[in-house]
Short mmCIF file of C-alpha atoms in Angstrom, two decimals:
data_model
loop_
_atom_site.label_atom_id
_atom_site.label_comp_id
_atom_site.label_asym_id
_atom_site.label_seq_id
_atom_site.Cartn_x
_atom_site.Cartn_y
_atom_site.Cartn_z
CA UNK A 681 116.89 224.26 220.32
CA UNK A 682 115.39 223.39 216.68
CA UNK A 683 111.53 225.85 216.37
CA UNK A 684 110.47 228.05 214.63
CA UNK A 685 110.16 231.85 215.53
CA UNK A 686 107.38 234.54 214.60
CA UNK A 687 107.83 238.13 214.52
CA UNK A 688 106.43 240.67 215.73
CA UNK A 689 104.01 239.16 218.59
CA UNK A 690 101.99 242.23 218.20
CA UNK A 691 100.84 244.12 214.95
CA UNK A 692 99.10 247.02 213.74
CA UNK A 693 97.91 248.14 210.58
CA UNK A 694 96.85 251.32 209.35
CA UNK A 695 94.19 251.98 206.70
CA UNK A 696 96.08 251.39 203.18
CA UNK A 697 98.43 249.92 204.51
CA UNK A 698 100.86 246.79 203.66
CA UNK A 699 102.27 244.79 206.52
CA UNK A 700 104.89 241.92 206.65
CA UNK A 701 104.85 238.70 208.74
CA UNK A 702 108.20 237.21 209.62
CA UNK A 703 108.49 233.17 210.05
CA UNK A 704 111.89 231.67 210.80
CA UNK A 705 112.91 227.87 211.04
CA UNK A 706 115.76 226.13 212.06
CA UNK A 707 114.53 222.54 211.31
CA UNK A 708 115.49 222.33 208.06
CA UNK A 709 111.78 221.54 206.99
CA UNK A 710 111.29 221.89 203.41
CA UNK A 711 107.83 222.61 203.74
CA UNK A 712 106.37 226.08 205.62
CA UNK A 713 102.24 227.27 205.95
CA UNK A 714 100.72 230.22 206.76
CA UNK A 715 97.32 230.34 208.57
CA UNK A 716 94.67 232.51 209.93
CA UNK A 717 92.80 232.13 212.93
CA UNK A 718 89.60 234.00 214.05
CA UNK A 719 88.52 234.29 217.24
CA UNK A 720 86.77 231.08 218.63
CA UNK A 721 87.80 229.64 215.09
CA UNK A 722 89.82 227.06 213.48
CA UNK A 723 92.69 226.94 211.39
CA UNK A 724 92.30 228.35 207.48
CA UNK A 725 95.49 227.81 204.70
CA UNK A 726 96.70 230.85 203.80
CA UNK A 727 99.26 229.79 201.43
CA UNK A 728 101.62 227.06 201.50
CA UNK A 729 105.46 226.37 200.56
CA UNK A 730 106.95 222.90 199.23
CA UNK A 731 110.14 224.13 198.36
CA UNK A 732 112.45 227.32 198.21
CA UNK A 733 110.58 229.84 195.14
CA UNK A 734 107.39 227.79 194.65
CA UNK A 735 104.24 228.16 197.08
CA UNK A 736 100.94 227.80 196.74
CA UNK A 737 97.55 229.29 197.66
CA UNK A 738 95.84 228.15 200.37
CA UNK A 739 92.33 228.73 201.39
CA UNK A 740 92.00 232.08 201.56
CA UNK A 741 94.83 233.83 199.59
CA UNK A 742 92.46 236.58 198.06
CA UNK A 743 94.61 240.21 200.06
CA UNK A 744 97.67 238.06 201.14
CA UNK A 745 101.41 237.62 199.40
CA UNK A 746 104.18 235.20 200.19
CA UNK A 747 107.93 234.67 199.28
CA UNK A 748 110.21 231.56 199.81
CA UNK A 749 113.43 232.93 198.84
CA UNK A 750 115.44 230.89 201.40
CA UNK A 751 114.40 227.37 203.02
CA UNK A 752 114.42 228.80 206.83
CA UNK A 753 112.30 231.65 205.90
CA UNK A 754 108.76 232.31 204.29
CA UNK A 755 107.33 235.70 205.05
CA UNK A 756 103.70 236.68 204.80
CA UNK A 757 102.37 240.10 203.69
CA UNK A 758 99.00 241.50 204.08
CA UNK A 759 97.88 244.29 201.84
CA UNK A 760 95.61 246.52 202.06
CA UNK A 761 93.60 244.83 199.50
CA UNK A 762 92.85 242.42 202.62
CA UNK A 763 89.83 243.96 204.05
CA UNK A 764 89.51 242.46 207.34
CA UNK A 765 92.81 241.74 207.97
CA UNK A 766 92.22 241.49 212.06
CA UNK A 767 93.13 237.88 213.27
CA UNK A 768 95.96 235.41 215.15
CA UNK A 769 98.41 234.22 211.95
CA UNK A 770 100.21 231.09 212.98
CA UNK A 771 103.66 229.89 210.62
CA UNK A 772 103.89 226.14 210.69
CA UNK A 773 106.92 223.84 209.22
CA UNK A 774 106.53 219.76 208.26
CA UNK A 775 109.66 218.03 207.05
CA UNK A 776 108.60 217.53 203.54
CA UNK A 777 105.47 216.42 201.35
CA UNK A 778 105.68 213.02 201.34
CA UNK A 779 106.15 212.72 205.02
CA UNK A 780 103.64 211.76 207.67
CA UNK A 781 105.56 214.08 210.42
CA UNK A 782 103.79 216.61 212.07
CA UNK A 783 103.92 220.30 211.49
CA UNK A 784 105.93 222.16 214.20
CA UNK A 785 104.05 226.03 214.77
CA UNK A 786 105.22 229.22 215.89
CA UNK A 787 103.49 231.61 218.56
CA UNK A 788 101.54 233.06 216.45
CA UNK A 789 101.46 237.25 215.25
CA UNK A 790 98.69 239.06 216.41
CA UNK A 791 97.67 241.64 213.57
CA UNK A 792 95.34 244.56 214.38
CA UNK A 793 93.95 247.76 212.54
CA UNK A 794 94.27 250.92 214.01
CA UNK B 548 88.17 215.11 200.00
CA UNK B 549 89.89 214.94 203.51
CA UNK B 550 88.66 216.37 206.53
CA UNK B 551 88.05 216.30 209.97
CA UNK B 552 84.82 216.54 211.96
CA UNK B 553 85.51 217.39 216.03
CA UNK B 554 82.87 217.72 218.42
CA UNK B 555 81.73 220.88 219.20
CA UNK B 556 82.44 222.68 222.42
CA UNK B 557 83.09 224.48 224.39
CA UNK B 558 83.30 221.93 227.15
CA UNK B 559 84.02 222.26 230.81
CA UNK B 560 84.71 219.41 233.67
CA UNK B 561 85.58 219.27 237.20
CA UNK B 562 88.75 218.58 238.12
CA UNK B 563 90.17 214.71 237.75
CA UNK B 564 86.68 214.44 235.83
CA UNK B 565 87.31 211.91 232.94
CA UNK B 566 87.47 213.74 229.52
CA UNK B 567 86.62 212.87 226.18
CA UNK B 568 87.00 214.51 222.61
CA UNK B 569 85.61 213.20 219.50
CA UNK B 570 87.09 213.17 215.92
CA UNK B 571 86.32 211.49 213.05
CA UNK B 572 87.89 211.91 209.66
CA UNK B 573 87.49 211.29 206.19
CA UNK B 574 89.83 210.20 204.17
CA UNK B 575 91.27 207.81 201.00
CA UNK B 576 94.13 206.03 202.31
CA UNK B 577 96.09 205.55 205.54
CA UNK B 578 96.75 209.24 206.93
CA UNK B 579 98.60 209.75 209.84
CA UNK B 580 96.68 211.48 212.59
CA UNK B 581 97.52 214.22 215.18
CA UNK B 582 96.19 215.65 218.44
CA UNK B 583 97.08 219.66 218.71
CA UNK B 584 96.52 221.53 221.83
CA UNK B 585 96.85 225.61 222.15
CA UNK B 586 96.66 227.28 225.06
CA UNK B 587 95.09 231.18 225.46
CA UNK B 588 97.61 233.48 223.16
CA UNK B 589 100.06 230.83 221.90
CA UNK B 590 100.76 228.55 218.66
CA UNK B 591 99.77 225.16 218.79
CA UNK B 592 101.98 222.10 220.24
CA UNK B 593 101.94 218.55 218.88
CA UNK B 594 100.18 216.81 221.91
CA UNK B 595 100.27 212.83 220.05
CA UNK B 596 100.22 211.18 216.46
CA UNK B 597 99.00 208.02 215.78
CA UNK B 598 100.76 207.15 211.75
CA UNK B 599 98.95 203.70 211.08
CA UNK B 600 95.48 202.32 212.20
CA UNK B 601 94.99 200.62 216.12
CA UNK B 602 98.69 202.71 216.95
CA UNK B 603 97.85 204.61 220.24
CA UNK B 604 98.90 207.84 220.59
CA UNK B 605 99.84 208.47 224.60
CA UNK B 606 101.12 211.87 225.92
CA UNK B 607 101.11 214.07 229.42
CA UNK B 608 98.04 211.31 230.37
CA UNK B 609 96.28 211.96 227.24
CA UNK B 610 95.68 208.96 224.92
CA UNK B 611 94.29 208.42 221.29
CA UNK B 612 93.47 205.28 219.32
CA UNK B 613 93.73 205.40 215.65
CA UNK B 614 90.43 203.37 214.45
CA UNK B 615 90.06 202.67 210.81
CA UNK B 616 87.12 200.97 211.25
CA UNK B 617 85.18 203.69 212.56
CA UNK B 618 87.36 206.48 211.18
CA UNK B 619 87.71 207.91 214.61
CA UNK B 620 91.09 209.42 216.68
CA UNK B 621 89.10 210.09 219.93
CA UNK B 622 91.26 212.19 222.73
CA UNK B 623 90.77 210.69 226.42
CA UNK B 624 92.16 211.60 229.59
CA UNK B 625 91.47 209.60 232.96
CA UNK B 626 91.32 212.61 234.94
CA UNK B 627 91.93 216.33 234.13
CA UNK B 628 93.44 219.15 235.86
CA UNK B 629 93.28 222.86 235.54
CA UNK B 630 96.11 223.41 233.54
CA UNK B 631 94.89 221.15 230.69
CA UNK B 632 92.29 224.18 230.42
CA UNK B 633 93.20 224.64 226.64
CA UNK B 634 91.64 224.57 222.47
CA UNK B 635 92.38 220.91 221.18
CA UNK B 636 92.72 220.65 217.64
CA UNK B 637 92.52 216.87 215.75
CA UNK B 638 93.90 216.83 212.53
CA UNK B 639 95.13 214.83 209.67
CA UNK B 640 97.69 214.47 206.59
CA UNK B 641 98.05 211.94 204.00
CA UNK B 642 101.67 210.88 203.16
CA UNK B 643 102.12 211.84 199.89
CA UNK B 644 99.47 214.98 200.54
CA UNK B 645 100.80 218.79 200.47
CA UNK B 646 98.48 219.79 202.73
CA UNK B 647 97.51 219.22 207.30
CA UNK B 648 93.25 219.46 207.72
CA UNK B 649 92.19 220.30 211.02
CA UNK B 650 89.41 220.12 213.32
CA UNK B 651 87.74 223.31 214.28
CA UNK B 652 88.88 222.84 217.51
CA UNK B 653 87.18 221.64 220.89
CA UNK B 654 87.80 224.48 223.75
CA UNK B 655 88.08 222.60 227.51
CA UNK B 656 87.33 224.47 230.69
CA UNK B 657 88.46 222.31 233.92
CA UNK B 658 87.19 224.20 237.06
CA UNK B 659 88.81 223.07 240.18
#
């Protein structure tokens, strides 16, 4: 079955620390988003990907890095320079820009500080 | 710009109570619409869509009519159960727009 997968369900970070998101699709969507939810909050753009080696920032990029080097996956660091880094980070997919399809999510990545 | 204005929760309801969520939305054009819902822990799943205005979304007993008129997607259900205890999210996209906008989300309790 088509979805798209998140990795690791369960994060922690460490003071100084950089950590890496994984998001996998098999879809074939062109387009992927990262977001960041709070607790008892909504959704907030964290960055955004059209196509393979172009994204965009979202939101709230300020402590966050993405790359897009293949269509199935777009991976999400936090640095350290992200200072409360504690929250639920859900990777969606949509088939493509001009496209009034839904976006398809992944469970989500839990992301703590020690 | 776009957005998305959901009522505020959290809300709770007896069992095969009738439920209703509102959502309006701003917006230039003819987006398409969406109704999320996320249970505790997980990502969220595409509950309906409604792509031009007076379609009606319809899904698991849920229903929602796309009103341009009013600018309104409003989620109904005849009569809840436990297990649609859950965050509903409305949400919105323009066709030729990069980017989803979302509610903030509406949290239901049903109590049996």
């Amino acid at each position: 079955d088509g979805g798209i997968t998140q990795s690791p369900k369960y994060l922690f970070r460490k003071e100084g620390q950089n950590v890496t998101l994984s998001c996998e699709q098999n879809l074939n969507h062109d387009a992927m988003y990262w977001y960041r939810q709070d607790p008892g909050q909504g959704l907030r753009l964290i960055y955004y990907s059209q196509i393979v080696n172009d994204f965009q920032k979202g939101d709230i990029a300020e402590g966050y890095s993405v790359s897009r080097e293949k269509k199935e996956s777009f991976p999400l660091t936090v640095t350290s320079a992200q200072k409360n880094p504690t929250a639920f980070y859900l990777c969606a997919s949509s088939v493509s820009r001009n496209s009034n399809q839904p976006q398809h999510f992944g469970d989500g990545t839990r992301l703590s500080i020690l | 710009g776009d957005s998305v204005t959901q009522m505020e929760g959290p809300v709770t309801l007896s069992e095969e109570a009738f439920l209703t969520i509102n959502c309006t939305y701003t917006a230039t054009g003819y987006p398409s619409l969406f109704w999320y819902v996320q249970y505790p822990g997980e990502g969220l799943q595409l509950l309906l869509k409604a792509t031009k205005a007076d379609d009606k979304g319809s899904n698991k007993g849920f229903e929602a009519t796309y009103r341009k008129e009013t600018t309104s997607f409003h989620l109904e259900k005849g009569s809840v159960q436990v297990s649609d205890s859950a965050v509903y999210f409305c949400a919105l996209k323009q066709g030729s727009g990069n980017q989803f906008y979302f509610g903030t989300g509406t949290s239901l309790t049903v109590i049996p």
